[in-house]
Amino acid sequence: DLRTRIMHLFEDEHIFLNPQLKLSDVASMTNSNRTYISRFFNSSHGKTFFEFVNEYRVRYAMEMLRTTSERIEIIAERSGFNSRQSFHRVFSKIAGCTPEQFRTSANG
């Protein structure tokens, strides 16, 4: 089913790490169409495709912040963000603190 295929792409294949990921890519990978995929995210998860993708990216970044000493810029890039600025903005919105604050509290 569509939900299983989409969750496999995110959970097992980590497609969210691709900074160029688009709704049309997921539609293609699941042999579906953009409209159907968009509706799936809105109805099943109550969020847009990009909100869903960014939550995965932030969770991935949180794990790296907890377990590595990589620079924030590197973590942002490896988590699928196009820039440090967008990483900071999205991370702060989702986590309620900056990546630096998160790392300090996680490793404190």
mmCIF file of N, CA and C in Angstrom:
data_model
loop_
_atom_site.group_PDB
_atom_site.id
_atom_site.type_symbol
_atom_site.label_atom_id
_atom_site.label_comp_id
_atom_site.label_asym_id
_atom_site.label_seq_id
_atom_site.Cartn_x
_atom_site.Cartn_y
_atom_site.Cartn_z
ATOM 1 N N ASP A 1 0.837 -1.191 0.000
ATOM 2 C CA ASP A 1 0.000 0.000 0.000
ATOM 3 C C ASP A 1 0.877 1.248 0.000
ATOM 4 N N LEU A 2 0.276 2.376 -0.346
ATOM 5 C CA LEU A 2 1.035 3.609 -0.527
ATOM 6 C C LEU A 2 1.753 4.034 0.748
ATOM 7 N N ARG A 3 1.073 3.958 1.878
ATOM 8 C CA ARG A 3 1.686 4.363 3.143
ATOM 9 C C ARG A 3 2.945 3.543 3.415
ATOM 10 N N THR A 4 2.867 2.249 3.217
ATOM 11 C CA THR A 4 4.012 1.369 3.451
ATOM 12 C C THR A 4 5.175 1.732 2.542
ATOM 13 N N ARG A 5 4.885 1.990 1.270
ATOM 14 C CA ARG A 5 5.947 2.347 0.325
ATOM 15 C C ARG A 5 6.601 3.679 0.702
ATOM 16 N N ILE A 6 5.794 4.658 1.075
ATOM 17 C CA ILE A 6 6.342 5.966 1.443
ATOM 18 C C ILE A 6 7.186 5.847 2.712
ATOM 19 N N MET A 7 6.671 5.147 3.710
ATOM 20 C CA MET A 7 7.425 5.020 4.957
ATOM 21 C C MET A 7 8.728 4.251 4.734
ATOM 22 N N HIS A 8 8.726 3.286 3.856
ATOM 23 C CA HIS A 8 9.962 2.563 3.515
ATOM 24 C C HIS A 8 10.993 3.526 2.926
ATOM 25 N N LEU A 9 10.545 4.405 2.036
ATOM 26 C CA LEU A 9 11.461 5.376 1.421
ATOM 27 C C LEU A 9 12.091 6.293 2.466
ATOM 28 N N PHE A 10 11.309 6.685 3.467
ATOM 29 C CA PHE A 10 11.822 7.585 4.491
ATOM 30 C C PHE A 10 12.606 6.842 5.571
ATOM 31 N N GLU A 11 12.047 5.759 6.073
ATOM 32 C CA GLU A 11 12.663 5.050 7.196
ATOM 33 C C GLU A 11 13.877 4.217 6.792
ATOM 34 N N ASP A 12 13.808 3.556 5.659
ATOM 35 C CA ASP A 12 14.861 2.621 5.270
ATOM 36 C C ASP A 12 15.828 3.188 4.232
ATOM 37 N N GLU A 13 15.323 3.958 3.313
ATOM 38 C CA GLU A 13 16.175 4.486 2.247
ATOM 39 C C GLU A 13 16.651 5.913 2.503
ATOM 40 N N HIS A 14 16.081 6.552 3.522
ATOM 41 C CA HIS A 14 16.491 7.906 3.930
ATOM 42 C C HIS A 14 16.491 8.910 2.765
ATOM 43 N N ILE A 15 15.420 8.879 1.979
ATOM 44 C CA ILE A 15 15.360 9.794 0.835
ATOM 45 C C ILE A 15 15.344 11.257 1.257
ATOM 46 N N PHE A 16 14.968 11.532 2.504
ATOM 47 C CA PHE A 16 14.920 12.909 2.999
ATOM 48 C C PHE A 16 16.303 13.561 3.046
ATOM 49 N N LEU A 17 17.373 12.762 2.960
ATOM 50 C CA LEU A 17 18.731 13.309 2.995
ATOM 51 C C LEU A 17 19.116 13.993 1.684
ATOM 52 N N ASN A 18 18.321 13.776 0.648
ATOM 53 C CA ASN A 18 18.556 14.426 -0.639
ATOM 54 C C ASN A 18 18.022 15.862 -0.563
ATOM 55 N N PRO A 19 18.914 16.863 -0.613
ATOM 56 C CA PRO A 19 18.441 18.245 -0.494
ATOM 57 C C PRO A 19 17.557 18.690 -1.661
ATOM 58 N N GLN A 20 17.585 17.961 -2.767
ATOM 59 C CA GLN A 20 16.771 18.314 -3.936
ATOM 60 C C GLN A 20 15.443 17.540 -3.983
ATOM 61 N N LEU A 21 15.127 16.780 -2.947
ATOM 62 C CA LEU A 21 13.929 15.937 -2.941
ATOM 63 C C LEU A 21 12.670 16.761 -3.188
ATOM 64 N N LYS A 22 11.842 16.264 -4.102
ATOM 65 C CA LYS A 22 10.591 16.930 -4.445
ATOM 66 C C LYS A 22 9.439 15.934 -4.329
ATOM 67 N N LEU A 23 8.255 16.473 -4.222
ATOM 68 C CA LEU A 23 7.045 15.671 -4.180
ATOM 69 C C LEU A 23 6.960 14.763 -5.405
ATOM 70 N N SER A 24 7.341 15.289 -6.553
ATOM 71 C CA SER A 24 7.283 14.499 -7.789
ATOM 72 C C SER A 24 8.240 13.306 -7.734
ATOM 73 N N ASP A 25 9.355 13.428 -6.988
ATOM 74 C CA ASP A 25 10.279 12.299 -6.833
ATOM 75 C C ASP A 25 9.604 11.165 -6.074
ATOM 76 N N VAL A 26 8.915 11.513 -4.992
ATOM 77 C CA VAL A 26 8.219 10.489 -4.196
ATOM 78 C C VAL A 26 7.105 9.869 -5.022
ATOM 79 N N ALA A 27 6.401 10.681 -5.790
ATOM 80 C CA ALA A 27 5.338 10.152 -6.652
ATOM 81 C C ALA A 27 5.919 9.139 -7.635
ATOM 82 N N SER A 28 7.031 9.482 -8.230
ATOM 83 C CA SER A 28 7.682 8.588 -9.183
ATOM 84 C C SER A 28 8.148 7.295 -8.510
ATOM 85 N N MET A 29 8.761 7.416 -7.338
ATOM 86 C CA MET A 29 9.269 6.240 -6.623
ATOM 87 C C MET A 29 8.165 5.303 -6.148
ATOM 88 N N THR A 30 6.958 5.829 -6.001
ATOM 89 C CA THR A 30 5.841 5.011 -5.518
ATOM 90 C C THR A 30 4.831 4.704 -6.624
ATOM 91 N N ASN A 31 5.199 5.035 -7.856
ATOM 92 C CA ASN A 31 4.300 4.819 -9.002
ATOM 93 C C ASN A 31 2.937 5.457 -8.771
ATOM 94 N N SER A 32 2.972 6.687 -8.276
ATOM 95 C CA SER A 32 1.746 7.419 -7.999
ATOM 96 C C SER A 32 1.836 8.778 -8.694
ATOM 97 N N ASN A 33 0.975 9.708 -8.290
ATOM 98 C CA ASN A 33 1.073 11.053 -8.866
ATOM 99 C C ASN A 33 1.184 12.090 -7.752
ATOM 100 N N ARG A 34 1.641 13.282 -8.123
ATOM 101 C CA ARG A 34 1.910 14.336 -7.140
ATOM 102 C C ARG A 34 0.678 14.698 -6.316
ATOM 103 N N THR A 35 -0.458 14.799 -6.964
ATOM 104 C CA THR A 35 -1.677 15.194 -6.257
ATOM 105 C C THR A 35 -2.040 14.167 -5.190
ATOM 106 N N TYR A 36 -1.968 12.900 -5.544
ATOM 107 C CA TYR A 36 -2.302 11.832 -4.604
ATOM 108 C C TYR A 36 -1.317 11.812 -3.437
ATOM 109 N N ILE A 37 -0.027 11.975 -3.727
ATOM 110 C CA ILE A 37 0.998 11.981 -2.690
ATOM 111 C C ILE A 37 0.800 13.185 -1.767
ATOM 112 N N SER A 38 0.521 14.330 -2.343
ATOM 113 C CA SER A 38 0.287 15.534 -1.550
ATOM 114 C C SER A 38 -0.902 15.338 -0.609
ATOM 115 N N ARG A 39 -1.985 14.781 -1.136
ATOM 116 C CA ARG A 39 -3.162 14.501 -0.304
ATOM 117 C C ARG A 39 -2.827 13.515 0.810
ATOM 118 N N PHE A 40 -1.990 12.517 0.496
ATOM 119 C CA PHE A 40 -1.584 11.536 1.495
ATOM 120 C C PHE A 40 -0.924 12.240 2.693
ATOM 121 N N PHE A 41 0.026 13.125 2.428
ATOM 122 C CA PHE A 41 0.716 13.810 3.529
ATOM 123 C C PHE A 41 -0.235 14.705 4.303
ATOM 124 N N ASN A 42 -1.080 15.428 3.584
ATOM 125 C CA ASN A 42 -2.016 16.332 4.260
ATOM 126 C C ASN A 42 -3.045 15.584 5.101
ATOM 127 N N SER A 43 -3.587 14.495 4.582
ATOM 128 C CA SER A 43 -4.634 13.793 5.328
ATOM 129 C C SER A 43 -4.074 12.815 6.350
ATOM 130 N N SER A 44 -3.038 12.071 6.003
ATOM 131 C CA SER A 44 -2.501 11.059 6.919
ATOM 132 C C SER A 44 -1.649 11.654 8.026
ATOM 133 N N HIS A 45 -0.966 12.742 7.723
ATOM 134 C CA HIS A 45 -0.019 13.292 8.688
ATOM 135 C C HIS A 45 -0.359 14.707 9.135
ATOM 136 N N GLY A 46 -1.345 15.322 8.498
ATOM 137 C CA GLY A 46 -1.756 16.664 8.894
ATOM 138 C C GLY A 46 -0.686 17.713 8.653
ATOM 139 N N LYS A 47 0.178 17.448 7.679
ATOM 140 C CA LYS A 47 1.228 18.412 7.355
ATOM 141 C C LYS A 47 1.561 18.316 5.892
ATOM 142 N N THR A 48 2.271 19.329 5.431
ATOM 143 C CA THR A 48 2.666 19.334 4.029
ATOM 144 C C THR A 48 3.827 18.361 3.826
ATOM 145 N N PHE A 49 4.088 18.060 2.588
ATOM 146 C CA PHE A 49 5.220 17.207 2.232
ATOM 147 C C PHE A 49 6.515 17.758 2.823
ATOM 148 N N PHE A 50 6.752 19.064 2.656
ATOM 149 C CA PHE A 50 8.013 19.641 3.137
ATOM 150 C C PHE A 50 8.109 19.672 4.652
ATOM 151 N N GLU A 51 6.984 19.852 5.336
ATOM 152 C CA GLU A 51 7.005 19.770 6.800
ATOM 153 C C GLU A 51 7.397 18.354 7.234
ATOM 154 N N PHE A 52 6.844 17.364 6.548
ATOM 155 C CA PHE A 52 7.158 15.966 6.842
ATOM 156 C C PHE A 52 8.649 15.686 6.615
ATOM 157 N N VAL A 53 9.151 16.115 5.460
ATOM 158 C CA VAL A 53 10.562 15.919 5.118
ATOM 159 C C VAL A 53 11.452 16.611 6.149
ATOM 160 N N ASN A 54 11.124 17.842 6.495
ATOM 161 C CA ASN A 54 11.959 18.589 7.437
ATOM 162 C C ASN A 54 11.969 17.972 8.828
ATOM 163 N N GLU A 55 10.861 17.357 9.237
ATOM 164 C CA GLU A 55 10.864 16.680 10.536
ATOM 165 C C GLU A 55 11.836 15.502 10.526
ATOM 166 N N TYR A 56 11.868 14.773 9.443
ATOM 167 C CA TYR A 56 12.845 13.683 9.325
ATOM 168 C C TYR A 56 14.273 14.219 9.336
ATOM 169 N N ARG A 57 14.485 15.301 8.622
ATOM 170 C CA ARG A 57 15.827 15.896 8.571
ATOM 171 C C ARG A 57 16.278 16.368 9.948
ATOM 172 N N VAL A 58 15.373 16.998 10.684
ATOM 173 C CA VAL A 58 15.724 17.491 12.021
ATOM 174 C C VAL A 58 15.993 16.323 12.966
ATOM 175 N N ARG A 59 15.189 15.281 12.907
ATOM 176 C CA ARG A 59 15.454 14.102 13.761
ATOM 177 C C ARG A 59 16.819 13.500 13.452
ATOM 178 N N TYR A 60 17.142 13.436 12.176
ATOM 179 C CA TYR A 60 18.443 12.913 11.761
ATOM 180 C C TYR A 60 19.560 13.807 12.298
ATOM 181 N N ALA A 61 19.383 15.119 12.178
ATOM 182 C CA ALA A 61 20.370 16.076 12.684
ATOM 183 C C ALA A 61 20.514 15.961 14.195
ATOM 184 N N MET A 62 19.398 15.778 14.900
ATOM 185 C CA MET A 62 19.455 15.621 16.357
ATOM 186 C C MET A 62 20.329 14.431 16.745
ATOM 187 N N GLU A 63 20.170 13.353 16.032
ATOM 188 C CA GLU A 63 20.981 12.164 16.328
ATOM 189 C C GLU A 63 22.466 12.460 16.099
ATOM 190 N N MET A 64 22.769 13.162 15.014
ATOM 191 C CA MET A 64 24.171 13.520 14.758
ATOM 192 C C MET A 64 24.704 14.488 15.815
ATOM 193 N N LEU A 65 23.866 15.415 16.250
ATOM 194 C CA LEU A 65 24.291 16.369 17.281
ATOM 195 C C LEU A 65 24.572 15.650 18.601
ATOM 196 N N ARG A 66 23.786 14.613 18.877
ATOM 197 C CA ARG A 66 23.967 13.830 20.107
ATOM 198 C C ARG A 66 25.205 12.945 20.051
ATOM 199 N N THR A 67 25.502 12.405 18.872
ATOM 200 C CA THR A 67 26.482 11.311 18.801
ATOM 201 C C THR A 67 27.792 11.649 18.097
ATOM 202 N N THR A 68 27.899 12.853 17.515
ATOM 203 C CA THR A 68 29.146 13.212 16.834
ATOM 204 C C THR A 68 29.601 14.593 17.293
ATOM 205 N N SER A 69 30.816 14.928 16.944
ATOM 206 C CA SER A 69 31.311 16.275 17.216
ATOM 207 C C SER A 69 31.470 17.055 15.911
ATOM 208 N N GLU A 70 30.790 16.589 14.850
ATOM 209 C CA GLU A 70 30.835 17.275 13.557
ATOM 210 C C GLU A 70 30.377 18.728 13.712
ATOM 211 N N ARG A 71 30.944 19.592 12.892
ATOM 212 C CA ARG A 71 30.523 20.988 12.879
ATOM 213 C C ARG A 71 29.053 21.089 12.434
ATOM 214 N N ILE A 72 28.392 22.115 12.929
ATOM 215 C CA ILE A 72 26.967 22.336 12.619
ATOM 216 C C ILE A 72 26.743 22.411 11.106
ATOM 217 N N GLU A 73 27.633 23.078 10.382
ATOM 218 C CA GLU A 73 27.484 23.215 8.927
ATOM 219 C C GLU A 73 27.475 21.852 8.249
ATOM 220 N N ILE A 74 28.344 20.975 8.714
ATOM 221 C CA ILE A 74 28.434 19.624 8.136
ATOM 222 C C ILE A 74 27.161 18.839 8.441
ATOM 223 N N ILE A 75 26.687 18.944 9.669
ATOM 224 C CA ILE A 75 25.450 18.252 10.058
ATOM 225 C C ILE A 75 24.275 18.766 9.236
ATOM 226 N N ALA A 76 24.210 20.066 9.043
ATOM 227 C CA ALA A 76 23.135 20.657 8.226
ATOM 228 C C ALA A 76 23.158 20.059 6.829
ATOM 229 N N GLU A 77 24.333 20.019 6.237
ATOM 230 C CA GLU A 77 24.481 19.489 4.878
ATOM 231 C C GLU A 77 24.136 18.003 4.820
ATOM 232 N N ARG A 78 24.645 17.235 5.745
ATOM 233 C CA ARG A 78 24.396 15.778 5.753
ATOM 234 C C ARG A 78 22.961 15.426 6.076
ATOM 235 N N SER A 79 22.239 16.357 6.687
ATOM 236 C CA SER A 79 20.833 16.135 7.028
ATOM 237 C C SER A 79 19.894 16.510 5.897
ATOM 238 N N GLY A 80 20.438 17.027 4.799
ATOM 239 C CA GLY A 80 19.618 17.334 3.631
ATOM 240 C C GLY A 80 19.224 18.778 3.470
ATOM 241 N N PHE A 81 19.787 19.675 4.295
ATOM 242 C CA PHE A 81 19.447 21.093 4.179
ATOM 243 C C PHE A 81 20.359 21.771 3.163
ATOM 244 N N ASN A 82 19.795 22.744 2.452
ATOM 245 C CA ASN A 82 20.544 23.465 1.425
ATOM 246 C C ASN A 82 21.479 24.516 1.997
ATOM 247 N N SER A 83 21.179 25.005 3.192
ATOM 248 C CA SER A 83 22.014 26.061 3.780
ATOM 249 C C SER A 83 21.949 25.988 5.296
ATOM 250 N N ARG A 84 22.957 26.571 5.917
ATOM 251 C CA ARG A 84 22.971 26.627 7.380
ATOM 252 C C ARG A 84 21.794 27.463 7.879
ATOM 253 N N GLN A 85 21.447 28.528 7.140
ATOM 254 C CA GLN A 85 20.352 29.399 7.555
ATOM 255 C C GLN A 85 19.019 28.644 7.582
ATOM 256 N N SER A 86 18.738 27.890 6.527
ATOM 257 C CA SER A 86 17.474 27.147 6.519
ATOM 258 C C SER A 86 17.493 26.060 7.588
ATOM 259 N N PHE A 87 18.653 25.438 7.803
ATOM 260 C CA PHE A 87 18.787 24.437 8.859
ATOM 261 C C PHE A 87 18.456 25.063 10.212
ATOM 262 N N HIS A 88 19.046 26.205 10.514
ATOM 263 C CA HIS A 88 18.799 26.874 11.797
ATOM 264 C C HIS A 88 17.332 27.234 11.963
ATOM 265 N N ARG A 89 16.742 27.797 10.922
ATOM 266 C CA ARG A 89 15.344 28.220 10.983
ATOM 267 C C ARG A 89 14.417 27.028 11.230
ATOM 268 N N VAL A 90 14.583 25.976 10.420
ATOM 269 C CA VAL A 90 13.712 24.805 10.527
ATOM 270 C C VAL A 90 13.968 24.064 11.837
ATOM 271 N N PHE A 91 15.237 23.877 12.195
ATOM 272 C CA PHE A 91 15.577 23.167 13.429
ATOM 273 C C PHE A 91 14.962 23.885 14.630
ATOM 274 N N SER A 92 15.142 25.202 14.695
ATOM 275 C CA SER A 92 14.627 25.974 15.833
ATOM 276 C C SER A 92 13.110 25.894 15.924
ATOM 277 N N LYS A 93 12.442 25.925 14.774
ATOM 278 C CA LYS A 93 10.976 25.842 14.753
ATOM 279 C C LYS A 93 10.503 24.483 15.269
ATOM 280 N N ILE A 94 11.148 23.418 14.843
ATOM 281 C CA ILE A 94 10.716 22.067 15.216
ATOM 282 C C ILE A 94 11.182 21.695 16.622
ATOM 283 N N ALA A 95 12.447 21.992 16.940
ATOM 284 C CA ALA A 95 13.021 21.554 18.215
ATOM 285 C C ALA A 95 12.808 22.550 19.351
ATOM 286 N N GLY A 96 12.497 23.804 19.007
ATOM 287 C CA GLY A 96 12.298 24.807 20.043
ATOM 288 C C GLY A 96 13.592 25.370 20.606
ATOM 289 N N CYS A 97 14.709 25.068 19.965
ATOM 290 C CA CYS A 97 16.014 25.602 20.367
ATOM 291 C C CYS A 97 16.942 25.522 19.159
ATOM 292 N N THR A 98 18.074 26.191 19.257
ATOM 293 C CA THR A 98 19.025 26.141 18.146
ATOM 294 C C THR A 98 19.770 24.801 18.172
ATOM 295 N N PRO A 99 20.397 24.435 17.069
ATOM 296 C CA PRO A 99 21.192 23.206 17.065
ATOM 297 C C PRO A 99 22.291 23.231 18.141
ATOM 298 N N GLU A 100 22.905 24.380 18.335
ATOM 299 C CA GLU A 100 23.949 24.497 19.352
ATOM 300 C C GLU A 100 23.384 24.260 20.750
ATOM 301 N N GLN A 101 22.238 24.859 21.031
ATOM 302 C CA GLN A 101 21.598 24.660 22.339
ATOM 303 C C GLN A 101 21.214 23.199 22.522
ATOM 304 N N PHE A 102 20.711 22.582 21.465
ATOM 305 C CA PHE A 102 20.336 21.171 21.551
ATOM 306 C C PHE A 102 21.553 20.310 21.880
ATOM 307 N N ARG A 103 22.644 20.552 21.179
ATOM 308 C CA ARG A 103 23.858 19.761 21.402
ATOM 309 C C ARG A 103 24.344 19.931 22.848
ATOM 310 N N THR A 104 24.341 21.147 23.326
ATOM 311 C CA THR A 104 24.797 21.401 24.693
ATOM 312 C C THR A 104 23.931 20.669 25.715
ATOM 313 N N SER A 105 22.615 20.754 25.546
ATOM 314 C CA SER A 105 21.719 20.089 26.515
ATOM 315 C C SER A 105 21.754 18.576 26.367
ATOM 316 N N ALA A 106 21.923 18.087 25.144
ATOM 317 C CA ALA A 106 21.962 16.632 24.924
ATOM 318 C C ALA A 106 23.247 16.020 25.484
ATOM 319 N N ASN A 107 24.312 16.798 25.462
ATOM 320 C CA ASN A 107 25.599 16.275 25.917
ATOM 321 C C ASN A 107 26.018 16.819 27.269
ATOM 322 N N GLY A 108 25.110 17.589 27.891
ATOM 323 C CA GLY A 108 25.427 18.237 29.149
ATOM 324 C C GLY A 108 25.454 17.281 30.281
#
